[in-house]
Amino acid sequence: MSKVRYWQKDIETIGRRALEELQLKRLRSSFGRLYRHVPSFREKCRAAGVSPAAINSLRDIAHIPFTTSDDLRAGYPAGLLAVDRNRAIRLHTSSGTTGKPKAIFFSKRDIAQAAELVARCLTMTGTGSGDVLQNMMTYGLFTGALMMHYGAEKVGALVIPAGPGNTERQIALMQDFGTTAVHILPSYALYLATFMQQHGMDPKKDLSLKRAYMGAEPYSEKTRLKIEKLFGIDVYNCYGLTEMNGPGVAFECLEKNGLHLWEDNFIVEIVDPVTGQQLPEGAEGELVLTSLCREAMPVMRYRTRDITRILAGKCPCGRTHRRISRILGRSDDMIIVRGVNIFPQQIEQVLMGIRGVAQNYQIVLESLDELTIRVEIARDMFDGNIEHLLSLKSEIVEKIRSAVLVKPIVELLEPGTLPVTEGKAKRVIDKRTI
Ligand code: AMP
Ligand code: ZN
């Protein structure tokens, strides 16, 4: 294994018992502050019969009521703030919603802490002074770009705050300043590679990239491998959400085998998405997170809707914080066709492993029993030989059928046909009206 580097070695390799003592101390303090300062939360706790005095061990967390995104929306704009409004120095909102967003406040200490966590993540994957990090995430209300920016500056990298889009300019910046690392959406990384190829460039030879940080939307292992191969780089999975600071909640180390979740800052639980019951370690379910260090707006037992599991065993990198698997999907992204539950990522996993499939695809649902997949395929597949196209099409149909148990209708498209978004990709077009 290559050289392991730590940002805060003591805390990253802390023993389990000391970590749990720290978690309990911080849980009691965060819960207590929220209980004292947020009346709606206090009422909810009273109704559930739990008060700070009842938290005597980490197991007692199960008595604390969950916080859902509806609770956060109900508290809009500032109902769940646990400090005086003047102590908050930053506001972010969480994406992917209709109607009122969720407003998340940060104190000065919260911003510094978020940057610390990102600094741990970047150091762990080899980014530091001497690196040039081009940040292609959206700067603004979304935490993705800003928190990564702060963490990257902290480790001494040169940060290019490029934001998303304007692909020609992105490439020019990467070439002119020797960008070694990018923070990028997986869907945009795929688009960038297509764009370069279409303009006669080789993403592997014409850039000096070493690594990419990819998160903000679910993607499959096959997509990671495809992007690594296209650019000749290492791709590290980066997970986070606004309610818990933004990026850097959980991050892959050089092993690329699960994401270390910083347990000194968050308590992790996996629950049954339907019943809310805690599941045993290793079981797949919904990730529930409790923030332990957030000052302006601590959040207890937040139902993330993200599906994952805790990975067993020690990581060879020496970090003791447990790892979660890549996010398998969101419980609210799951689609049901002919009564079968399907996560879009299962389809992506199949597509990205097939030779001849290009970078973009879309899942279209028109009725309850029909699954249509529109797939862009490599330009060299349109070589005038219809046999090649037909055999690619039946390979896609068969492989998806065996992965998700529903036979799809597959449409093959030329590269560049499907729309590309600047933000998180919209892979599923659901035209069904029920
Ligand atoms: P936001 O609060 O707008 O940053 O959105 C957070 C959500 O983005 C998470 O709850 C996940 O659903 C998704 N997300 C973030 N990072 C990843 C990742 N690495 N893999 C899959 N989904 C992710
Ligand atoms: Zn590790």
CSV table of C-alpha atoms and ligand atoms in Angstrom, one decimal:
chain,number,residue,atom,x,y,z
A,1,MET,CA,0.0,0.0,0.0
A,2,SER,CA,1.2,3.5,-0.7
A,3,LYS,CA,2.3,5.9,2.0
A,4,VAL,CA,-0.5,6.7,4.5
A,5,ARG,CA,-0.7,10.3,5.5
A,6,TYR,CA,-2.9,11.7,8.3
A,7,TRP,CA,-4.2,15.2,8.9
A,8,GLN,CA,-5.0,14.6,12.6
A,9,LYS,CA,-3.4,11.2,13.3
A,10,ASP,CA,-4.5,11.0,17.0
A,11,ILE,CA,-8.2,11.4,16.3
A,12,GLU,CA,-8.1,9.4,13.0
A,13,THR,CA,-6.6,6.4,14.7
A,14,ILE,CA,-8.3,6.8,18.1
A,15,GLY,CA,-9.1,3.5,19.9
A,16,ARG,CA,-12.7,2.4,20.0
A,17,ARG,CA,-13.3,2.9,23.7
A,18,ALA,CA,-11.9,6.4,23.7
A,19,LEU,CA,-13.9,7.2,20.6
A,20,GLU,CA,-17.1,6.0,22.2
A,21,GLU,CA,-16.5,8.0,25.4
A,22,LEU,CA,-15.9,11.1,23.3
A,23,GLN,CA,-19.1,10.4,21.4
A,24,LEU,CA,-21.2,10.0,24.5
A,25,LYS,CA,-19.8,13.3,26.0
A,26,ARG,CA,-20.5,15.1,22.8
A,27,LEU,CA,-24.0,13.6,22.3
A,28,ARG,CA,-25.0,14.7,25.8
A,29,SER,CA,-23.8,18.2,25.1
A,30,SER,CA,-25.4,18.5,21.7
A,31,PHE,CA,-28.7,17.0,22.7
A,32,GLY,CA,-28.8,19.1,25.8
A,33,ARG,CA,-28.2,22.3,23.9
A,34,LEU,CA,-30.9,21.5,21.3
A,35,TYR,CA,-33.3,20.5,24.1
A,36,ARG,CA,-32.8,23.8,25.9
A,37,HIS,CA,-32.8,26.1,23.0
A,38,VAL,CA,-35.3,24.7,20.4
A,39,PRO,CA,-38.8,24.5,21.8
A,40,SER,CA,-40.3,22.4,19.0
A,41,PHE,CA,-37.5,19.8,19.5
A,42,ARG,CA,-38.1,19.9,23.3
A,43,GLU,CA,-41.8,19.2,22.8
A,44,LYS,CA,-41.1,16.3,20.5
A,45,CYS,CA,-38.7,14.8,23.1
A,46,ARG,CA,-41.3,15.3,25.9
A,47,ALA,CA,-43.9,13.5,23.8
A,48,ALA,CA,-41.4,10.7,23.4
A,49,GLY,CA,-40.6,10.7,27.1
A,50,VAL,CA,-36.9,11.5,26.8
A,51,SER,CA,-34.8,14.2,28.3
A,52,PRO,CA,-31.0,14.8,28.4
A,53,ALA,CA,-30.8,13.1,31.8
A,54,ALA,CA,-31.9,9.9,30.1
A,55,ILE,CA,-28.8,9.7,27.9
A,56,ASN,CA,-26.4,7.6,29.9
A,57,SER,CA,-24.9,5.4,27.2
A,58,LEU,CA,-24.6,5.5,23.4
A,59,ARG,CA,-27.4,2.9,23.2
A,60,ASP,CA,-29.8,5.5,24.7
A,61,ILE,CA,-29.7,7.4,21.4
A,62,ALA,CA,-32.4,5.1,20.3
A,63,HIS,CA,-34.8,6.9,22.6
A,64,ILE,CA,-34.3,10.3,20.9
A,65,PRO,CA,-36.9,11.0,18.2
A,66,PHE,CA,-35.7,11.1,14.6
A,67,THR,CA,-35.4,14.3,12.7
A,68,THR,CA,-36.8,14.2,9.2
A,69,SER,CA,-36.4,16.6,6.3
A,70,ASP,CA,-40.1,17.5,7.0
A,71,ASP,CA,-39.1,18.6,10.5
A,72,LEU,CA,-36.3,20.8,9.0
A,73,ARG,CA,-38.7,22.3,6.5
A,74,ALA,CA,-41.3,22.9,9.2
A,75,GLY,CA,-38.6,24.8,11.1
A,76,TYR,CA,-37.9,27.1,8.1
A,77,PRO,CA,-36.5,29.7,8.2
A,78,ALA,CA,-34.7,29.6,11.6
A,79,GLY,CA,-36.8,27.5,13.9
A,80,LEU,CA,-34.1,24.9,14.6
A,81,LEU,CA,-31.3,27.3,15.3
A,82,ALA,CA,-29.7,26.4,18.7
A,83,VAL,CA,-27.7,29.6,19.1
A,84,ASP,CA,-28.5,33.3,18.9
A,85,ARG,CA,-29.1,34.3,15.3
A,86,ASN,CA,-26.1,36.7,15.5
A,87,ARG,CA,-23.8,33.8,16.1
A,88,ALA,CA,-24.6,32.3,12.7
A,89,ILE,CA,-22.3,33.5,9.9
A,90,ARG,CA,-23.4,31.3,7.0
A,91,LEU,CA,-26.6,29.9,5.5
A,92,HIS,CA,-26.8,27.0,3.1
A,93,THR,CA,-29.9,25.2,1.8
A,94,SER,CA,-30.2,21.5,0.9
A,95,SER,CA,-30.9,20.5,-2.7
A,96,GLY,CA,-33.4,18.2,-4.4
A,97,THR,CA,-36.7,19.5,-3.0
A,98,THR,CA,-39.8,21.3,-4.1
A,99,GLY,CA,-41.4,24.0,-2.1
A,100,LYS,CA,-39.5,25.5,0.8
A,101,PRO,CA,-35.9,24.3,1.1
A,102,LYS,CA,-34.2,23.3,4.3
A,103,ALA,CA,-32.2,26.1,5.7
A,104,ILE,CA,-29.0,25.1,7.5
A,105,PHE,CA,-27.0,27.6,9.6
A,106,PHE,CA,-23.3,27.6,10.4
A,107,SER,CA,-21.4,29.4,13.1
A,108,LYS,CA,-17.8,30.4,12.7
A,109,ARG,CA,-16.7,27.2,14.5
A,110,ASP,CA,-19.0,25.1,12.3
A,111,ILE,CA,-17.3,26.3,9.2
A,112,ALA,CA,-13.8,25.8,10.7
A,113,GLN,CA,-14.8,22.3,11.7
A,114,ALA,CA,-16.3,21.4,8.3
A,115,ALA,CA,-13.0,22.5,6.7
A,116,GLU,CA,-11.0,20.4,9.2
A,117,LEU,CA,-13.0,17.3,8.1
A,118,VAL,CA,-12.4,18.0,4.4
A,119,ALA,CA,-8.7,18.5,5.2
A,120,ARG,CA,-8.6,15.1,6.7
A,121,CYS,CA,-10.2,13.6,3.6
A,122,LEU,CA,-7.9,15.3,1.2
A,123,THR,CA,-4.7,14.5,3.1
A,124,MET,CA,-5.9,10.9,3.4
A,125,THR,CA,-6.1,10.7,-0.4
A,126,GLY,CA,-2.8,12.4,-1.1
A,127,THR,CA,-3.8,16.0,-1.9
A,128,GLY,CA,-1.8,18.8,-0.2
A,129,SER,CA,0.6,21.6,-0.9
A,130,GLY,CA,1.8,21.4,-4.5
A,131,ASP,CA,-1.5,20.1,-5.8
A,132,VAL,CA,-3.9,22.2,-7.9
A,133,LEU,CA,-7.5,21.4,-7.1
A,134,GLN,CA,-10.1,22.5,-9.7
A,135,ASN,CA,-13.4,22.7,-8.0
A,136,MET,CA,-16.2,22.0,-10.6
A,137,MET,CA,-19.1,21.9,-8.2
A,138,THR,CA,-21.7,24.7,-7.9
A,139,TYR,CA,-20.6,27.6,-5.7
A,140,GLY,CA,-23.6,29.0,-3.8
A,141,LEU,CA,-26.3,27.7,-1.6
A,142,PHE,CA,-25.1,24.2,-2.1
A,143,THR,CA,-22.4,23.2,0.4
A,144,GLY,CA,-20.5,21.0,-2.0
A,145,ALA,CA,-18.1,23.6,-3.6
A,146,LEU,CA,-17.5,25.9,-0.7
A,147,MET,CA,-16.7,23.4,2.0
A,148,MET,CA,-14.3,21.5,-0.3
A,149,HIS,CA,-12.8,24.9,-1.2
A,150,TYR,CA,-12.1,25.7,2.4
A,151,GLY,CA,-10.7,22.2,3.2
A,152,ALA,CA,-8.4,22.3,0.1
A,153,GLU,CA,-7.0,25.7,1.0
A,154,LYS,CA,-6.4,24.4,4.5
A,155,VAL,CA,-4.2,21.6,3.3
A,156,GLY,CA,-2.3,24.1,1.1
A,157,ALA,CA,-3.5,23.1,-2.3
A,158,LEU,CA,-3.9,25.8,-5.0
A,159,VAL,CA,-7.7,26.0,-5.5
A,160,ILE,CA,-9.3,27.0,-8.8
A,161,PRO,CA,-12.9,27.9,-8.0
A,162,ALA,CA,-14.1,27.0,-11.5
A,163,GLY,CA,-17.6,26.0,-10.7
A,164,PRO,CA,-19.5,23.7,-13.1
A,165,GLY,CA,-20.0,24.0,-16.9
A,166,ASN,CA,-18.2,25.9,-19.6
A,167,THR,CA,-16.4,22.8,-20.6
A,168,GLU,CA,-13.9,24.4,-22.9
A,169,ARG,CA,-12.8,26.8,-20.2
A,170,GLN,CA,-12.5,23.9,-17.7
A,171,ILE,CA,-10.1,22.1,-20.0
A,172,ALA,CA,-8.1,25.3,-20.7
A,173,LEU,CA,-7.8,25.9,-16.9
A,174,MET,CA,-6.7,22.3,-16.3
A,175,GLN,CA,-4.1,22.5,-19.0
A,176,ASP,CA,-2.8,26.0,-18.3
A,177,PHE,CA,-2.4,25.5,-14.5
A,178,GLY,CA,-1.6,21.8,-14.4
A,179,THR,CA,-4.7,20.7,-12.4
A,180,THR,CA,-3.8,17.6,-10.4
A,181,ALA,CA,-7.2,17.0,-8.7
A,182,VAL,CA,-10.8,17.8,-9.5
A,183,HIS,CA,-13.9,17.8,-7.4
A,184,ILE,CA,-16.6,16.9,-9.9
A,185,LEU,CA,-20.0,15.3,-10.3
A,186,PRO,CA,-19.7,11.8,-11.8
A,187,SER,CA,-22.2,12.7,-14.5
A,188,TYR,CA,-20.1,15.8,-15.4
A,189,ALA,CA,-16.9,13.7,-15.4
A,190,LEU,CA,-18.4,11.4,-18.0
A,191,TYR,CA,-19.6,14.3,-20.0
A,192,LEU,CA,-16.1,16.0,-19.9
A,193,ALA,CA,-14.5,12.8,-21.2
A,194,THR,CA,-17.0,12.6,-24.1
A,195,PHE,CA,-16.5,16.3,-24.9
A,196,MET,CA,-12.7,15.9,-25.0
A,197,GLN,CA,-12.9,12.8,-27.2
A,198,GLN,CA,-15.3,14.6,-29.6
A,199,HIS,CA,-12.8,17.5,-29.9
A,200,GLY,CA,-9.9,15.2,-30.7
A,201,MET,CA,-8.4,15.2,-27.2
A,202,ASP,CA,-7.4,12.2,-25.0
A,203,PRO,CA,-8.5,12.8,-21.4
A,204,LYS,CA,-5.7,10.5,-20.3
A,205,LYS,CA,-2.8,12.1,-22.2
A,206,ASP,CA,-3.8,15.8,-22.5
A,207,LEU,CA,-4.3,16.5,-18.8
A,208,SER,CA,-2.0,16.2,-15.7
A,209,LEU,CA,-4.8,14.9,-13.5
A,210,LYS,CA,-4.0,12.4,-10.7
A,211,ARG,CA,-7.2,12.1,-8.9
A,212,ALA,CA,-10.9,13.1,-8.7
A,213,TYR,CA,-13.2,13.5,-5.8
A,214,MET,CA,-16.7,12.5,-6.8
A,215,GLY,CA,-19.9,12.6,-4.8
A,216,ALA,CA,-23.2,14.5,-4.5
A,217,GLU,CA,-25.1,11.8,-6.4
A,218,PRO,CA,-25.0,8.0,-6.3
A,219,TYR,CA,-22.8,6.3,-8.9
A,220,SER,CA,-21.8,2.7,-9.3
A,221,GLU,CA,-18.4,1.0,-8.9
A,222,LYS,CA,-18.4,0.4,-12.7
A,223,THR,CA,-18.8,4.1,-13.3
A,224,ARG,CA,-15.8,4.8,-11.0
A,225,LEU,CA,-13.7,2.3,-13.0
A,226,LYS,CA,-14.8,3.8,-16.3
A,227,ILE,CA,-13.9,7.3,-15.2
A,228,GLU,CA,-10.6,6.1,-13.8
A,229,LYS,CA,-9.8,4.4,-17.1
A,230,LEU,CA,-10.9,7.3,-19.3
A,231,PHE,CA,-8.7,9.8,-17.4
A,232,GLY,CA,-6.0,7.5,-16.1
A,233,ILE,CA,-6.6,8.7,-12.5
A,234,ASP,CA,-7.8,7.5,-9.1
A,235,VAL,CA,-11.4,8.4,-8.2
A,236,TYR,CA,-12.3,8.8,-4.5
A,237,ASN,CA,-15.9,8.7,-3.3
A,238,CYS,CA,-16.9,11.6,-1.2
A,239,TYR,CA,-20.2,11.7,0.8
A,240,GLY,CA,-21.9,14.4,2.7
A,241,LEU,CA,-25.1,16.4,3.1
A,242,THR,CA,-25.9,20.0,4.0
A,243,GLU,CA,-27.6,19.0,7.3
A,244,MET,CA,-24.3,17.5,8.5
A,245,ASN,CA,-21.9,20.3,7.2
A,246,GLY,CA,-21.7,19.2,3.5
A,247,PRO,CA,-18.9,17.1,1.9
A,248,GLY,CA,-16.4,15.3,4.1
A,249,VAL,CA,-18.9,13.4,6.3
A,250,ALA,CA,-17.5,10.1,4.9
A,251,PHE,CA,-14.7,9.7,2.4
A,252,GLU,CA,-12.7,6.9,0.9
A,253,CYS,CA,-9.0,6.4,1.8
A,254,LEU,CA,-6.4,5.1,-0.6
A,255,GLU,CA,-7.8,1.6,-0.2
A,256,LYS,CA,-11.0,2.7,-2.1
A,257,ASN,CA,-12.9,0.2,-0.1
A,258,GLY,CA,-15.7,1.9,1.7
A,259,LEU,CA,-15.9,5.4,3.1
A,260,HIS,CA,-14.6,6.3,6.6
A,261,LEU,CA,-17.3,8.1,8.4
A,262,TRP,CA,-15.8,10.6,10.9
A,263,GLU,CA,-17.3,9.1,14.1
A,264,ASP,CA,-15.8,11.8,16.4
A,265,ASN,CA,-18.2,14.2,14.6
A,266,PHE,CA,-21.2,12.0,13.8
A,267,ILE,CA,-23.0,9.0,15.3
A,268,VAL,CA,-23.9,6.5,12.6
A,269,GLU,CA,-26.9,4.2,12.7
A,270,ILE,CA,-28.5,2.0,10.0
A,271,VAL,CA,-32.2,1.6,10.3
A,272,ASP,CA,-35.0,-0.2,8.5
A,273,PRO,CA,-36.4,2.6,6.1
A,274,VAL,CA,-39.9,1.5,6.8
A,275,THR,CA,-40.1,0.7,10.5
A,276,GLY,CA,-37.2,2.9,11.7
A,277,GLN,CA,-35.8,0.0,13.8
A,278,GLN,CA,-32.1,-0.1,14.2
A,279,LEU,CA,-30.5,-2.8,12.1
A,280,PRO,CA,-27.5,-5.0,13.1
A,281,GLU,CA,-24.0,-4.0,11.9
A,282,GLY,CA,-23.5,-5.0,8.3
A,283,ALA,CA,-27.2,-4.9,7.3
A,284,GLU,CA,-28.3,-2.7,4.5
A,285,GLY,CA,-30.7,0.1,5.4
A,286,GLU,CA,-31.2,3.8,5.8
A,287,LEU,CA,-28.3,5.9,7.1
A,288,VAL,CA,-29.2,7.9,10.2
A,289,LEU,CA,-26.8,10.5,11.4
A,290,THR,CA,-26.4,12.6,14.5
A,291,SER,CA,-24.1,15.6,14.5
A,292,LEU,CA,-21.8,15.8,17.5
A,293,CYS,CA,-19.9,19.0,16.9
A,294,ARG,CA,-22.3,21.3,15.1
A,295,GLU,CA,-22.8,24.5,17.1
A,296,ALA,CA,-25.4,26.6,15.3
A,297,MET,CA,-27.7,23.8,14.4
A,298,PRO,CA,-27.1,20.3,15.8
A,299,VAL,CA,-29.2,17.7,14.2
A,300,MET,CA,-30.2,14.5,16.1
A,301,ARG,CA,-30.9,11.2,14.3
A,302,TYR,CA,-31.4,12.6,10.9
A,303,ARG,CA,-33.1,10.3,8.4
A,304,THR,CA,-30.9,10.8,5.4
A,305,ARG,CA,-32.9,8.5,3.1
A,306,ASP,CA,-29.6,7.2,1.8
A,307,ILE,CA,-29.2,3.5,1.6
A,308,THR,CA,-25.9,1.9,2.7
A,309,ARG,CA,-24.4,-0.5,5.2
A,310,ILE,CA,-21.5,-0.5,7.7
A,311,LEU,CA,-18.5,-2.5,6.5
A,312,ALA,CA,-17.0,-5.0,8.8
A,313,GLY,CA,-13.3,-5.3,9.7
A,314,LYS,CA,-10.4,-3.0,10.1
A,315,CYS,CA,-9.1,-0.8,7.3
A,316,PRO,CA,-5.4,-1.4,6.5
A,317,CYS,CA,-4.9,2.4,6.5
A,318,GLY,CA,-5.0,2.4,10.3
A,319,ARG,CA,-8.0,4.7,10.7
A,320,THR,CA,-10.4,3.4,13.3
A,321,HIS,CA,-13.5,5.2,12.1
A,322,ARG,CA,-15.9,2.7,10.6
A,323,ARG,CA,-16.6,2.6,6.9
A,324,ILE,CA,-19.9,2.7,5.1
A,325,SER,CA,-20.4,1.2,1.6
A,326,ARG,CA,-21.0,3.5,-1.3
A,327,ILE,CA,-24.5,4.9,-1.3
A,328,LEU,CA,-26.7,2.3,-3.1
A,329,GLY,CA,-29.5,4.8,-3.7
A,330,ARG,CA,-32.0,6.9,-1.9
A,331,SER,CA,-35.0,5.2,-0.4
A,332,ASP,CA,-37.1,7.9,-2.3
A,333,ASP,CA,-35.3,7.2,-5.6
A,334,MET,CA,-36.3,3.6,-5.8
A,335,ILE,CA,-38.5,2.8,-8.8
A,336,ILE,CA,-41.0,0.1,-9.0
A,337,VAL,CA,-41.7,-1.6,-12.3
A,338,ARG,CA,-43.9,-4.7,-12.6
A,339,GLY,CA,-43.8,-4.8,-8.8
A,340,VAL,CA,-40.0,-5.1,-8.7
A,341,ASN,CA,-38.0,-2.6,-6.7
A,342,ILE,CA,-35.1,-1.1,-8.7
A,343,PHE,CA,-32.5,1.4,-7.8
A,344,PRO,CA,-31.3,3.4,-10.9
A,345,GLN,CA,-27.7,2.6,-9.9
A,346,GLN,CA,-28.2,-1.1,-10.5
A,347,ILE,CA,-28.9,-0.2,-14.2
A,348,GLU,CA,-26.0,2.1,-14.3
A,349,GLN,CA,-23.7,-0.6,-12.9
A,350,VAL,CA,-24.7,-2.8,-15.8
A,351,LEU,CA,-24.4,-0.1,-18.5
A,352,MET,CA,-21.0,1.2,-17.5
A,353,GLY,CA,-19.6,-2.3,-17.7
A,354,ILE,CA,-20.6,-2.9,-21.3
A,355,ARG,CA,-18.1,-2.2,-24.1
A,356,GLY,CA,-19.6,0.1,-26.7
A,357,VAL,CA,-21.8,2.0,-24.2
A,358,ALA,CA,-20.8,5.7,-24.0
A,359,GLN,CA,-21.2,8.1,-21.1
A,360,ASN,CA,-24.8,9.1,-20.7
A,361,TYR,CA,-28.1,7.3,-20.2
A,362,GLN,CA,-31.6,7.9,-19.1
A,363,ILE,CA,-34.3,5.8,-17.6
A,364,VAL,CA,-37.8,6.5,-18.8
A,365,LEU,CA,-41.0,5.2,-17.1
A,366,GLU,CA,-44.2,5.6,-19.1
A,367,SER,CA,-46.3,2.9,-17.5
A,368,LEU,CA,-46.2,0.6,-14.4
A,369,ASP,CA,-44.9,-2.3,-16.4
A,370,GLU,CA,-42.5,-0.8,-18.9
A,371,LEU,CA,-38.9,0.2,-18.3
A,372,THR,CA,-37.3,2.1,-21.1
A,373,ILE,CA,-33.6,2.8,-21.1
A,374,ARG,CA,-32.1,5.3,-23.5
A,375,VAL,CA,-28.4,4.8,-23.9
A,376,GLU,CA,-25.7,6.8,-25.7
A,377,ILE,CA,-23.3,4.5,-27.4
A,378,ALA,CA,-19.7,5.1,-28.7
A,379,ARG,CA,-19.4,6.7,-32.1
A,380,ASP,CA,-17.4,3.9,-33.5
A,381,MET,CA,-20.4,1.6,-33.0
A,382,PHE,CA,-22.1,3.4,-35.9
A,383,ASP,CA,-19.9,1.8,-38.5
A,384,GLY,CA,-22.7,1.0,-40.9
A,385,ASN,CA,-22.9,-2.6,-39.7
A,386,ILE,CA,-26.4,-3.2,-38.3
A,387,GLU,CA,-25.4,-6.5,-36.8
A,388,HIS,CA,-23.0,-4.7,-34.3
A,389,LEU,CA,-25.8,-2.5,-33.1
A,390,LEU,CA,-28.3,-5.3,-32.8
A,391,SER,CA,-25.9,-7.5,-30.8
A,392,LEU,CA,-25.0,-4.6,-28.5
A,393,LYS,CA,-28.7,-3.9,-28.0
A,394,SER,CA,-29.5,-7.5,-27.0
A,395,GLU,CA,-26.5,-7.6,-24.8
A,396,ILE,CA,-27.8,-4.6,-22.9
A,397,VAL,CA,-31.3,-6.0,-22.7
A,398,GLU,CA,-30.1,-9.3,-21.4
A,399,LYS,CA,-27.6,-8.0,-18.8
A,400,ILE,CA,-30.2,-5.5,-17.4
A,401,ARG,CA,-32.8,-8.2,-17.3
A,402,SER,CA,-30.6,-10.5,-15.3
A,403,ALA,CA,-29.6,-7.7,-12.9
A,404,VAL,CA,-33.0,-6.2,-12.1
A,405,LEU,CA,-35.4,-9.0,-13.3
A,406,VAL,CA,-37.3,-6.8,-15.6
A,407,LYS,CA,-36.8,-6.9,-19.4
A,408,PRO,CA,-36.2,-3.3,-20.5
A,409,ILE,CA,-36.9,-1.6,-23.9
A,410,VAL,CA,-33.5,-0.3,-25.0
A,411,GLU,CA,-33.0,2.7,-27.3
A,412,LEU,CA,-29.5,3.3,-28.7
A,413,LEU,CA,-28.5,6.9,-29.2
A,414,GLU,CA,-25.5,8.8,-30.6
A,415,PRO,CA,-23.2,10.4,-28.1
A,416,GLY,CA,-24.3,13.9,-27.1
A,417,THR,CA,-28.1,13.3,-27.7
A,418,LEU,CA,-29.2,13.3,-24.0
A,419,PRO,CA,-29.4,16.4,-22.0
A,420,VAL,CA,-26.6,17.2,-19.6
A,421,THR,CA,-27.3,19.2,-16.4
A,422,GLU,CA,-24.9,21.4,-14.5
A,423,GLY,CA,-26.1,20.1,-11.1
A,424,LYS,CA,-26.9,16.6,-10.0
A,425,ALA,CA,-27.9,14.4,-13.0
A,426,LYS,CA,-31.6,13.6,-13.5
A,427,ARG,CA,-31.4,10.0,-14.6
A,428,VAL,CA,-35.0,9.0,-14.2
A,429,ILE,CA,-37.9,10.5,-16.2
A,430,ASP,CA,-41.1,9.3,-14.7
A,431,LYS,CA,-44.0,10.1,-16.9
A,432,ARG,CA,-46.4,7.9,-15.1
A,433,THR,CA,-49.6,9.3,-13.6
A,434,ILE,CA,-51.1,7.2,-10.9
B,1,AMP,P1,-27.1,18.1,-0.4
B,1,AMP,O1,-27.5,18.3,1.0
B,1,AMP,O2,-27.8,19.0,-1.3
B,1,AMP,O3,-25.6,18.3,-0.6
B,1,AMP,O4,-27.4,16.6,-0.8
B,1,AMP,C1,-27.0,15.6,-0.1
B,1,AMP,C2,-27.4,14.3,-0.7
B,1,AMP,O5,-26.6,14.0,-1.9
B,1,AMP,C3,-27.1,13.0,0.1
B,1,AMP,O6,-28.2,12.8,1.1
B,1,AMP,C4,-27.1,11.9,-0.9
B,1,AMP,O7,-28.4,11.5,-1.3
B,1,AMP,C5,-26.4,12.6,-2.1
B,1,AMP,N1,-25.0,12.3,-2.0
B,1,AMP,C6,-24.0,13.1,-1.6
B,1,AMP,N2,-22.8,12.5,-1.7
B,1,AMP,C7,-23.0,11.3,-2.3
B,1,AMP,C8,-22.2,10.2,-2.7
B,1,AMP,N3,-20.9,10.2,-2.6
B,1,AMP,N4,-22.8,9.1,-3.2
B,1,AMP,C9,-24.2,9.1,-3.4
B,1,AMP,N5,-25.0,10.1,-3.0
B,1,AMP,C10,-24.4,11.2,-2.5
B,2,ZN,ZN,-8.9,3.3,5.3
